[in-house]
Coordinates of C-alpha atoms and ligand atoms in Angstrom, one line a residue:
X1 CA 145.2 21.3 108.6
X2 CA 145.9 22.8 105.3
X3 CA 143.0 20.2 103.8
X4 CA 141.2 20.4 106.5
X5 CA 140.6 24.6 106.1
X6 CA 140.5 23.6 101.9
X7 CA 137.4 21.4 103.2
X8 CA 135.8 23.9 104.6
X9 CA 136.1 26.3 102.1
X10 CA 134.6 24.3 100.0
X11 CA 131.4 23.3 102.6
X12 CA 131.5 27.1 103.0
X13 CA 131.2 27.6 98.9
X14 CA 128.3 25.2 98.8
X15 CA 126.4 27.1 101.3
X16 CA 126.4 29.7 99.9
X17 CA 126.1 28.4 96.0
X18 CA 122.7 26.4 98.0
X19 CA 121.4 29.9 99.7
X20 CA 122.3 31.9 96.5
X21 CA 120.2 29.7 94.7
X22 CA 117.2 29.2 97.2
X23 CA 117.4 32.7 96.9
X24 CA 117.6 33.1 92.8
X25 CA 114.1 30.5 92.8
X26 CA 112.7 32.7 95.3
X27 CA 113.4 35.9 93.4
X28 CA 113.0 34.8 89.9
X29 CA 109.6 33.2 91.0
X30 CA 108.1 36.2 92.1
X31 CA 104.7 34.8 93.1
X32 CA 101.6 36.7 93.3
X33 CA 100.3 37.0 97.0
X34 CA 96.7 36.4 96.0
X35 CA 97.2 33.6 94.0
X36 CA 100.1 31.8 92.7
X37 CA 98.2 30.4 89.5
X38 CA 95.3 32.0 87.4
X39 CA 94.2 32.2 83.7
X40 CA 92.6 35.6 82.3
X41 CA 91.2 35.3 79.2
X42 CA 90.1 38.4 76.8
X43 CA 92.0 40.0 73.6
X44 CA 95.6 39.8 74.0
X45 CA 98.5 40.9 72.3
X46 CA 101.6 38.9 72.8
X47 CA 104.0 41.1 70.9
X48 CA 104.1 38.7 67.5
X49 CA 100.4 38.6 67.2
X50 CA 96.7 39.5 68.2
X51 CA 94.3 36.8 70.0
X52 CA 90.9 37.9 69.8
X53 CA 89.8 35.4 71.9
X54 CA 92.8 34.3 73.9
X55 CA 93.9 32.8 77.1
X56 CA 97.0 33.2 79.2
X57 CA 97.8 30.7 82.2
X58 CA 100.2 32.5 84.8
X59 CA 102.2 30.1 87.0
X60 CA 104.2 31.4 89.7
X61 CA 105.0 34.6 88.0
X62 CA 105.4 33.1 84.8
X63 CA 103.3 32.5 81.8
X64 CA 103.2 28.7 81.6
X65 CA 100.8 29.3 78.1
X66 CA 99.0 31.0 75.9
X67 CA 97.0 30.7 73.2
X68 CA 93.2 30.6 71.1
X69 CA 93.2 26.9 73.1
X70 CA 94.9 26.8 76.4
X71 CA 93.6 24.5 78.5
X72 CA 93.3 25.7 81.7
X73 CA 93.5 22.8 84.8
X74 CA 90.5 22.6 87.2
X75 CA 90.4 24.6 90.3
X76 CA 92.3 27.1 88.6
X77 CA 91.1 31.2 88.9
X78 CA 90.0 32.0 85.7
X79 CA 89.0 35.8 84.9
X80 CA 87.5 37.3 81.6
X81 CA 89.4 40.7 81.3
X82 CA 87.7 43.5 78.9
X83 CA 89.7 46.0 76.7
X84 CA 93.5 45.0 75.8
X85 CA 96.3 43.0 77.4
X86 CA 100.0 44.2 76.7
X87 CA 102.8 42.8 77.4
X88 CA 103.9 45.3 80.3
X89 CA 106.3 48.8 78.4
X90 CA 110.0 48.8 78.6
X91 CA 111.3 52.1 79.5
X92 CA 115.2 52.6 79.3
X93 CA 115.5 55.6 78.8
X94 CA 114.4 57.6 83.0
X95 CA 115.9 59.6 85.6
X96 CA 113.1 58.4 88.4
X97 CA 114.0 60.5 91.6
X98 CA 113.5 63.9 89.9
X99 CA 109.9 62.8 88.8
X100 CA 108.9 64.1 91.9
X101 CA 109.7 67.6 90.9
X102 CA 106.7 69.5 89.0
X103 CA 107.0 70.0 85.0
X104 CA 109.3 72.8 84.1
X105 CA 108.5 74.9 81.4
X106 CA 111.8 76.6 79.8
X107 CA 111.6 80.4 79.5
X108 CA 113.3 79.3 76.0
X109 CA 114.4 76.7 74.1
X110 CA 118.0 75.8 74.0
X111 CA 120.9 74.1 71.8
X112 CA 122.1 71.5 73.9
X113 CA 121.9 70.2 77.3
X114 CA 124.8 72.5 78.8
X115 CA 122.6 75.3 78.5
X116 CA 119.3 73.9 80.6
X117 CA 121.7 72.7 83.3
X118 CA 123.6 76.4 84.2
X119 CA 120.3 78.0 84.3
X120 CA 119.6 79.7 87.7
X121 CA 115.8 78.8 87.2
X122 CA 116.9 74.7 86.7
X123 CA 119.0 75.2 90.1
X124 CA 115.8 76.6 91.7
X125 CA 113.2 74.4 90.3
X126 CA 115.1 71.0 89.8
X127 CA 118.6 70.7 91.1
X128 CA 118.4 71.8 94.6
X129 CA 114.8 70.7 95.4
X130 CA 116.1 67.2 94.6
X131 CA 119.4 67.6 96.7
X132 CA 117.9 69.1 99.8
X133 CA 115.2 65.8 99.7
X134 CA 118.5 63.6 99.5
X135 CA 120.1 65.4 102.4
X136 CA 116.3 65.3 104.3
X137 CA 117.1 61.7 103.5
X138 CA 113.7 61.0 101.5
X139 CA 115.3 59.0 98.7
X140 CA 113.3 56.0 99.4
X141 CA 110.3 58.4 99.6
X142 CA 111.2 59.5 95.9
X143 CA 112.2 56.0 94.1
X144 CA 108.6 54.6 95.2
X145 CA 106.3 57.7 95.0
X146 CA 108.7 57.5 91.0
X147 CA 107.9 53.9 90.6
X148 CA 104.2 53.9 91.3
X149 CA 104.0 56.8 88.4
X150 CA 106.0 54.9 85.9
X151 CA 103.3 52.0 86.7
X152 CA 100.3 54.3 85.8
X153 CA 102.5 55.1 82.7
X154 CA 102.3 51.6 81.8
X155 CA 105.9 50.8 82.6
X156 CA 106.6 47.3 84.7
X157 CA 110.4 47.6 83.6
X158 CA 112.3 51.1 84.4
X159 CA 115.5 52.3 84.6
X160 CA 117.8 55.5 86.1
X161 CA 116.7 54.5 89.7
X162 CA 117.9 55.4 92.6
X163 CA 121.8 54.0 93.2
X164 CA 123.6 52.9 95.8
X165 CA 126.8 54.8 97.1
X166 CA 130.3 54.4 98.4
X167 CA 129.2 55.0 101.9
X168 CA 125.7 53.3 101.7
X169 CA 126.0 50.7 99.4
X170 CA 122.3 49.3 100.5
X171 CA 121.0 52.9 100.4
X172 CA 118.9 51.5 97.6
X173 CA 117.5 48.4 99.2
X174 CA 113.7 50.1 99.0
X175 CA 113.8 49.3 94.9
X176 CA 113.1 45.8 95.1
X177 CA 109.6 44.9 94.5
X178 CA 107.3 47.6 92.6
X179 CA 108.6 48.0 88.8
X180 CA 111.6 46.3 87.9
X181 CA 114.5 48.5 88.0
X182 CA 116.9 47.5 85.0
X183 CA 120.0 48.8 86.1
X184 CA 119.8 47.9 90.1
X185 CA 117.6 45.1 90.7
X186 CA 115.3 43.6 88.1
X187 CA 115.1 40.6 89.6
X188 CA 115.3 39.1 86.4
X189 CA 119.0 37.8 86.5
X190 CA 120.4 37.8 89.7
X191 CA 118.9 38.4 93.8
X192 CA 122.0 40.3 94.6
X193 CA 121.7 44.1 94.8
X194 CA 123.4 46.7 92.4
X195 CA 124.9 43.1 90.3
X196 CA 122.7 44.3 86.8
X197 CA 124.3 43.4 83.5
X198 CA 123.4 46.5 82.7
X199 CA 125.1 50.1 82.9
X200 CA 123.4 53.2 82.3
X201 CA 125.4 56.4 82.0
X202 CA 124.2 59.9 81.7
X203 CA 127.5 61.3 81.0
X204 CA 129.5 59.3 78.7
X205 CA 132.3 61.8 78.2
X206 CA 133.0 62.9 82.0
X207 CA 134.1 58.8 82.3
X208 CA 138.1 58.6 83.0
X209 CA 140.2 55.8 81.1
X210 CA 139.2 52.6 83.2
X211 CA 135.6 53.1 83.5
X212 CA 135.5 53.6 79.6
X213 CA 137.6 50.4 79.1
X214 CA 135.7 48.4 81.6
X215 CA 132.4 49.5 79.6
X216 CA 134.2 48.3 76.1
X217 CA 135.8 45.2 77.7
X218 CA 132.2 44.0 79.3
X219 CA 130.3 45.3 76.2
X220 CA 133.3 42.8 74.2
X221 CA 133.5 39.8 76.3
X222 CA 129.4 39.5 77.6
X223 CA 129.6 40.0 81.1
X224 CA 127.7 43.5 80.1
X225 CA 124.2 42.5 78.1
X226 CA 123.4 46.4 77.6
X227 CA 125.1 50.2 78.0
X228 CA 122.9 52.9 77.4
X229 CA 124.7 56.3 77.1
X230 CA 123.5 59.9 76.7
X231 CA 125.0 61.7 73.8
X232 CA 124.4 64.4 71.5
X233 CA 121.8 65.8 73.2
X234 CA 121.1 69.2 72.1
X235 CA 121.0 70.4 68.1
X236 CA 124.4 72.1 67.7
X237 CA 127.3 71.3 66.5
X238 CA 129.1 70.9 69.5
X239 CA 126.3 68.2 70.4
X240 CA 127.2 66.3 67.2
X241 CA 131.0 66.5 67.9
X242 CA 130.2 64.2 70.8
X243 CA 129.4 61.5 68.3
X244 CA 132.8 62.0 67.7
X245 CA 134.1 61.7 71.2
X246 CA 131.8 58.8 71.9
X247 CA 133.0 57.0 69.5
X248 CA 136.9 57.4 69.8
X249 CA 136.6 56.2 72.9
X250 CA 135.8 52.9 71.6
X251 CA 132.1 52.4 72.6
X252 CA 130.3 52.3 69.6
X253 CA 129.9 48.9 69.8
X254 CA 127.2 46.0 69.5
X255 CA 125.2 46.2 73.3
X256 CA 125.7 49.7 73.2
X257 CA 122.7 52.4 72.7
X258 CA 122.7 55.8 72.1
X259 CA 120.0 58.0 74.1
X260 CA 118.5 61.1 72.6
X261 CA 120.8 61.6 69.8
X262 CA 119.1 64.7 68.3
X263 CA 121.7 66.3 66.7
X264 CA 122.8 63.0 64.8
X265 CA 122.2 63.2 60.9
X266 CA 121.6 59.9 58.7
X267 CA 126.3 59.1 58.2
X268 CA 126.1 58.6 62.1
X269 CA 122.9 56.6 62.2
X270 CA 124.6 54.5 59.3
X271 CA 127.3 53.9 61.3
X272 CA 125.6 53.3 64.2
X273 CA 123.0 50.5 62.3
X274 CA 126.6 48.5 60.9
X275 CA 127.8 48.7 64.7
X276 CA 125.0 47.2 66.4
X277 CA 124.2 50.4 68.2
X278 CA 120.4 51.4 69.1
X279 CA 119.1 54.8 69.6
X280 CA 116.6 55.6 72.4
X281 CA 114.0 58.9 71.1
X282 CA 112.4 60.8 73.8
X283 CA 110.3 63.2 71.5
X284 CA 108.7 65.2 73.9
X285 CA 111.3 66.3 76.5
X286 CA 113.4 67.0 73.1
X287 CA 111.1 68.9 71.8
X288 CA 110.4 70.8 75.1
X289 CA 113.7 71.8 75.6
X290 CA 115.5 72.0 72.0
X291 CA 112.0 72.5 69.8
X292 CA 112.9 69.4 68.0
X293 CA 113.5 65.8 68.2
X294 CA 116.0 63.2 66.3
X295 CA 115.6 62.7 63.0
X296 CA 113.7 59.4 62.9
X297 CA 113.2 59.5 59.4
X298 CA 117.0 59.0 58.8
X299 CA 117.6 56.3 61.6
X300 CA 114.5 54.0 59.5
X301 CA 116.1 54.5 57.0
X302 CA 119.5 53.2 58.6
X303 CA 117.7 50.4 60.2
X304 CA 118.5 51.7 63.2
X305 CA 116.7 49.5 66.5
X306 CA 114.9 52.6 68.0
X307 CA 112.9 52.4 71.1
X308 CA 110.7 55.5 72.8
X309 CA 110.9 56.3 76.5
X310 CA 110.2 59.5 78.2
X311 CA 113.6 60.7 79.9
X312 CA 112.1 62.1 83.0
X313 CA 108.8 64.3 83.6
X314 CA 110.1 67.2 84.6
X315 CA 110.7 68.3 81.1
X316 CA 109.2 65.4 79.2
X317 CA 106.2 62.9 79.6
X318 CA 104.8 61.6 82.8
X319 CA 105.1 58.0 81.6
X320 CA 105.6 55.4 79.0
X321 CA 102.0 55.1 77.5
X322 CA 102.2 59.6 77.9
X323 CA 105.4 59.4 75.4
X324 CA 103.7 57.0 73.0
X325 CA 100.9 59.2 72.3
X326 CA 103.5 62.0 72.4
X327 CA 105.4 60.0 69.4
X328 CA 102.2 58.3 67.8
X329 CA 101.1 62.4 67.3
X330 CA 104.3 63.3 65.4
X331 CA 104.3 60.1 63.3
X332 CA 101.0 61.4 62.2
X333 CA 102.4 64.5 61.4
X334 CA 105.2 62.7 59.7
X335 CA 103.1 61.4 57.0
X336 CA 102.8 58.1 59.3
X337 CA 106.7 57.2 58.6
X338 CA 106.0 54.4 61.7
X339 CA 103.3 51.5 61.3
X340 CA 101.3 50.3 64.8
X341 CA 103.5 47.3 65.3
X342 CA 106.4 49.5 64.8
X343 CA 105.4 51.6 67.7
X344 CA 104.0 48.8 69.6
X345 CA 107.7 47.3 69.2
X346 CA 109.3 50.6 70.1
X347 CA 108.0 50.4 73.7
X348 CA 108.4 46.6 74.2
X349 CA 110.4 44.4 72.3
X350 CA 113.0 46.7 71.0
X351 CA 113.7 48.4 74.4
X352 CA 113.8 44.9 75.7
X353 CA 116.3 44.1 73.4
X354 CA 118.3 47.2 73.5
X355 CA 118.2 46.6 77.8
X356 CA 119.6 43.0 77.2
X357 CA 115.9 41.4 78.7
X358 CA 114.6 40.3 75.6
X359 CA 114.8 36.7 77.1
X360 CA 112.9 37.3 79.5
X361 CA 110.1 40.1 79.6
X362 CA 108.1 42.1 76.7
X363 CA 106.3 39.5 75.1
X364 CA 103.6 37.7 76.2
X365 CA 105.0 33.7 75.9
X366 CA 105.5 30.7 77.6
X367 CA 108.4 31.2 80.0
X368 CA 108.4 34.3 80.0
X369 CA 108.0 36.9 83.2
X370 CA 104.1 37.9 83.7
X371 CA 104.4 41.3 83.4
X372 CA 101.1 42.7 81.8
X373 CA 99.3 45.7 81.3
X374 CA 95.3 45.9 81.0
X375 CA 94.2 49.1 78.8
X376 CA 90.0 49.8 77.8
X377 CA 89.8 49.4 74.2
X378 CA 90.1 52.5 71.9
X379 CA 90.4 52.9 68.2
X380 CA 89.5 50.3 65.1
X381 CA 92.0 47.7 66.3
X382 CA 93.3 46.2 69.5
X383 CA 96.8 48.2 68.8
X384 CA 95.0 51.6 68.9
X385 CA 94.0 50.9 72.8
X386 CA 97.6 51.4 73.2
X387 CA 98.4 54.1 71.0
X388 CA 95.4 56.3 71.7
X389 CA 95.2 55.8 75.3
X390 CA 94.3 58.1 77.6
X391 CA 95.4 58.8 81.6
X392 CA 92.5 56.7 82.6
X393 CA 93.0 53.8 80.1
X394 CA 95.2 51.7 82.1
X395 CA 92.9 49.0 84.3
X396 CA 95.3 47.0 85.8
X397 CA 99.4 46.6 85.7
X398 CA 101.1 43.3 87.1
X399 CA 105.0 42.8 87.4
X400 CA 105.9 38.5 87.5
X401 CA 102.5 37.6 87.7
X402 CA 101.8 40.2 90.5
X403 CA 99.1 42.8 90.1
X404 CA 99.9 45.7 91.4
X405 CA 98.0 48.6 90.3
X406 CA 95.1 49.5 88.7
X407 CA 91.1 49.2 89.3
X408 CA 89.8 48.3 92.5
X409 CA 87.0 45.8 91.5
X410 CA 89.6 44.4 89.0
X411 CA 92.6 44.1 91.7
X412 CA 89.5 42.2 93.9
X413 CA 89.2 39.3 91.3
X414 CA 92.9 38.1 91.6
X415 CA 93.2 39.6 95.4
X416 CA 89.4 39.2 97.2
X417 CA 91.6 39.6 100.6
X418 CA 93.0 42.8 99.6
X419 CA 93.6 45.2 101.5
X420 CA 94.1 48.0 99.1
X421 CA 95.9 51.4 99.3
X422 CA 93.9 54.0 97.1
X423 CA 95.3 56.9 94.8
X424 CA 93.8 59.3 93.2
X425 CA 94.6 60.1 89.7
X426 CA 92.6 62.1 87.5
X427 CA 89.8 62.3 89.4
X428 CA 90.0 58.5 89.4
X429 CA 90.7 56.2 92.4
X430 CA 93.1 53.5 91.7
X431 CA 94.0 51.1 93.7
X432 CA 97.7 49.9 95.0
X433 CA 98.1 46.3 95.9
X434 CA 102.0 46.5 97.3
X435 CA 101.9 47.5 101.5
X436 CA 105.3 45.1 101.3
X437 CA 106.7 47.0 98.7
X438 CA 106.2 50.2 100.1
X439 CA 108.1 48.7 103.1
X440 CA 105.5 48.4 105.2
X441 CA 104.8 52.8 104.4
X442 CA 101.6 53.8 103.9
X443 CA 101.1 55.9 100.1
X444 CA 99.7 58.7 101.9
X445 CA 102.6 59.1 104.4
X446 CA 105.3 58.9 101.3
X447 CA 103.2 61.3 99.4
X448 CA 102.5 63.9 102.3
X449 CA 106.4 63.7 103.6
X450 CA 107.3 64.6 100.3
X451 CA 104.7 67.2 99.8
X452 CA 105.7 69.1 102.9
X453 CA 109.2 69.1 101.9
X454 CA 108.6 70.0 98.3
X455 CA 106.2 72.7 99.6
X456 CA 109.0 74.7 102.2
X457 CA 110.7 74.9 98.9
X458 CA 108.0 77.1 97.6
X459 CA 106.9 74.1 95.0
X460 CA 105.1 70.6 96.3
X461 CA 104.7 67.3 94.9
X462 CA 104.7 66.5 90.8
X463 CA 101.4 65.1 89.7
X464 CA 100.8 61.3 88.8
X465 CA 100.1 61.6 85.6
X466 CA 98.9 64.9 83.0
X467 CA 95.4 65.1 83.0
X468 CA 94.8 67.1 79.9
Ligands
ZN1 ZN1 118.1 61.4 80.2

């Protein structure tokens, strides 16, 4: 008997290691629904290099190649694409759900972040907005009308989504399928749910003893690619204390990365270069809320791995490609301390890497995810189409080989079926190819529910993107 039931278990296991893993090659597959293989040829940056005149074959989500000579098979789609390809922005450093609350302008700045978060005007404007659309139960609403912006803002990878809970564990189910959600389901790793290699914590120090030792021990032993901690956000001395703090409790540590960091000075981003530790900058909500941002001059000069993301846009940008010009303006009025591919790193292949995903997204290669973003060409140099964008740059965003977002005619040539969804941004009409994302919801009918709910508490519904 006692085999027998070891038998069993055993049948049982491979069952489940054979679903588990018709389920990771379905996930990790990710196949576009209008077709499964195409080649788009145009000027495309790959993250090491610019090819004037290149071409990309996309297999089944993936880029099978790239190159100045790709052949491309017969009876395979192949589209000419003007302006620039990208590989799609890496943004780790978000807070989604409260990106459907307008931008708040502070009466004053501040030193730290203590001081925003007792004001009675943040309690009005932010914090219980956001908790009465929890209790009305429009989460779901909030992480997809969230998702869709960071998309416009150039973003196919984003974190801070929406999380599960003790009592609804699958409360989060809806993130699966627009961006990829780094800390809940990117579908990069894993099909499960909530499984991420990736923490992301807003308050470090508030962690009691066996949360901090799990971080330290996962950080130490792998099973954690990436933890991504606020600290020392504010420009006081009590900001810079929690350097301090951070670091006694043992996290300074190789996979970790600091967020914000403003009141840092160049000892600390020393220390943090030796210890592996990258800094996330978020300029503008920085400079917003304390009227200045970390000293990037001193954490080049460390070597510190630095990537830009926008925190949320409530007080900061709407979007990745909104925080690069926000950043690309103050390195011009930093005597141009960062070069192009320096910034062009800062929003791909550094965030990738601080986010643990480097193997897999934010560069355009063979193997790797096809997650792309189309931007009209701007500036002397194919770089300068990302750098000087503007809100109505983006043409078209995929995610694993999908496009989503992004011109209609454009969204026609991989889709001719369509149907499309429309939005209107800027006085432009975008189109949004992702009814089965929005689980089965209509954009209008997240949009207006929020809207009306937004609206009896005397505000309404954030805007896509700044149009100025
Ligand atoms: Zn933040």
């Amino acid at each position: 008997m006692l085999q027998l039931a070891r038998l069993r278990v055993k049948l049982n296991d491979m069952r489940t290691a054979l679903f588990v893993a018709g389920l990771l090659a379905h996930v990790l597959s990710t196949p576009a629904r209008g077709q499964d293989t195409y080649a788009i040829s145009g000027t495309l940056v790959t993250g090491s290099e610019i090819l004037m005149s290149g071409t990309m074959l996309v297999r089944n989500g993936r880029i099978e190649a790239i190159g100045a000579k790709v052949k491309v098979p017969p009876g395979v789609t192949r589209i000419a694409l003007e302006g620039v390809v990208f590989p799609g922005l890496v943004d780790v450093h978000n807070h989604l759900t409260w990106n459907v609350l307008p931008h708040w302008s502070l009466p004053h700045i501040v030193k730290n972040r203590y001081e925003w978060q007792s004001m009675s005007e943040y309690a009005a404007r932010l914090e219980n907005p956001r908790n009465q659309l929890f209790a009305a139960g429009r989460g779901c609403d909030m992480q997809r009308f969230a998702e869709v912006k960071a998309l416009l803002g150039g973003a196919t990878s984003t974190l801070g989504s929406l999380g599960a809970t003790a009592v609804e564990p699958q409360r989060n189910k809806c993130v699966e399928g627009l961006a990829r959600n780094l800390d809940v389901f990117s579908g990069l790793y894993s099909e499960q749910l909530n499984s991420e290699p990736l923490r992301y914590v807003t308050a470090p120090l508030e962690l009691d003893w066996k949360e901090v030792a799990s971080l330290r021990d996962g950080l130490a032993s792998g099973s954690l690619r990436s933890a991504i901690f606020h600290v020392s956000e504010g420009v006081d001395a009590a900001s810079r204390r929690e350097f301090a703090m951070f670091k006694a409790q043992g996290l300074l540590r190789s996979g970790a990365t600091i967020v914000h960091g403003v009141a840092l000075q160049a000892p600390d981003f020393e220390e943090m270069a030796v210890r592996g530790v990258g800094l996330v900058w978020s300029p503008r909500s920085n400079r917003e809320l304390y009227g200045r941002t970390a000293d990037i001059r001193a954490a080049k000069a460390a070597n510190v791995q630095m990537a830009i993301a926008p925190d949320w846009s409530p007080t900061g940008s709407s979007g990745m490609l909104a925080e690069l010009r926000e950043a690309a303006r103050w390195n011009v009025s930093n005597g141009s301390l960062l070069s192009d591919t320096e910034l062009l790193a800062m929003v791909t292949s550094n965030p990738a890497r601080l986010a643990g995903v480097a193997d897999r997204v934010a560069a355009l290669k063979p193997g790797m995810m096809a997650d792309f973003i189309v931007l009209a060409a701007r500036g002397g140099s194919p770089i300068r189409a990302l750098l000087e964008s503007i809100p109505s740059s983006l043409r078209l965003i995929a995610v694993g080989g999908r496009p989503i977002l992004g011109d209609i005619s454009l969204l026609r040539r991989f889709d001719p079926a369509g149907p499309f969804q429309t939005l209107s941004v800027c006085g432009r009409t975008v189109g949004l190819d992702a009814k089965e994302q929005l689980g089965g919801d209509s954009w209008a009918s997240i949009t207006n529910r929020l809207d009306a709910a937004l609206r009896q508490a005397g505000l309404g519904l954030a805007t896509l993107d700044e149009c100025q």
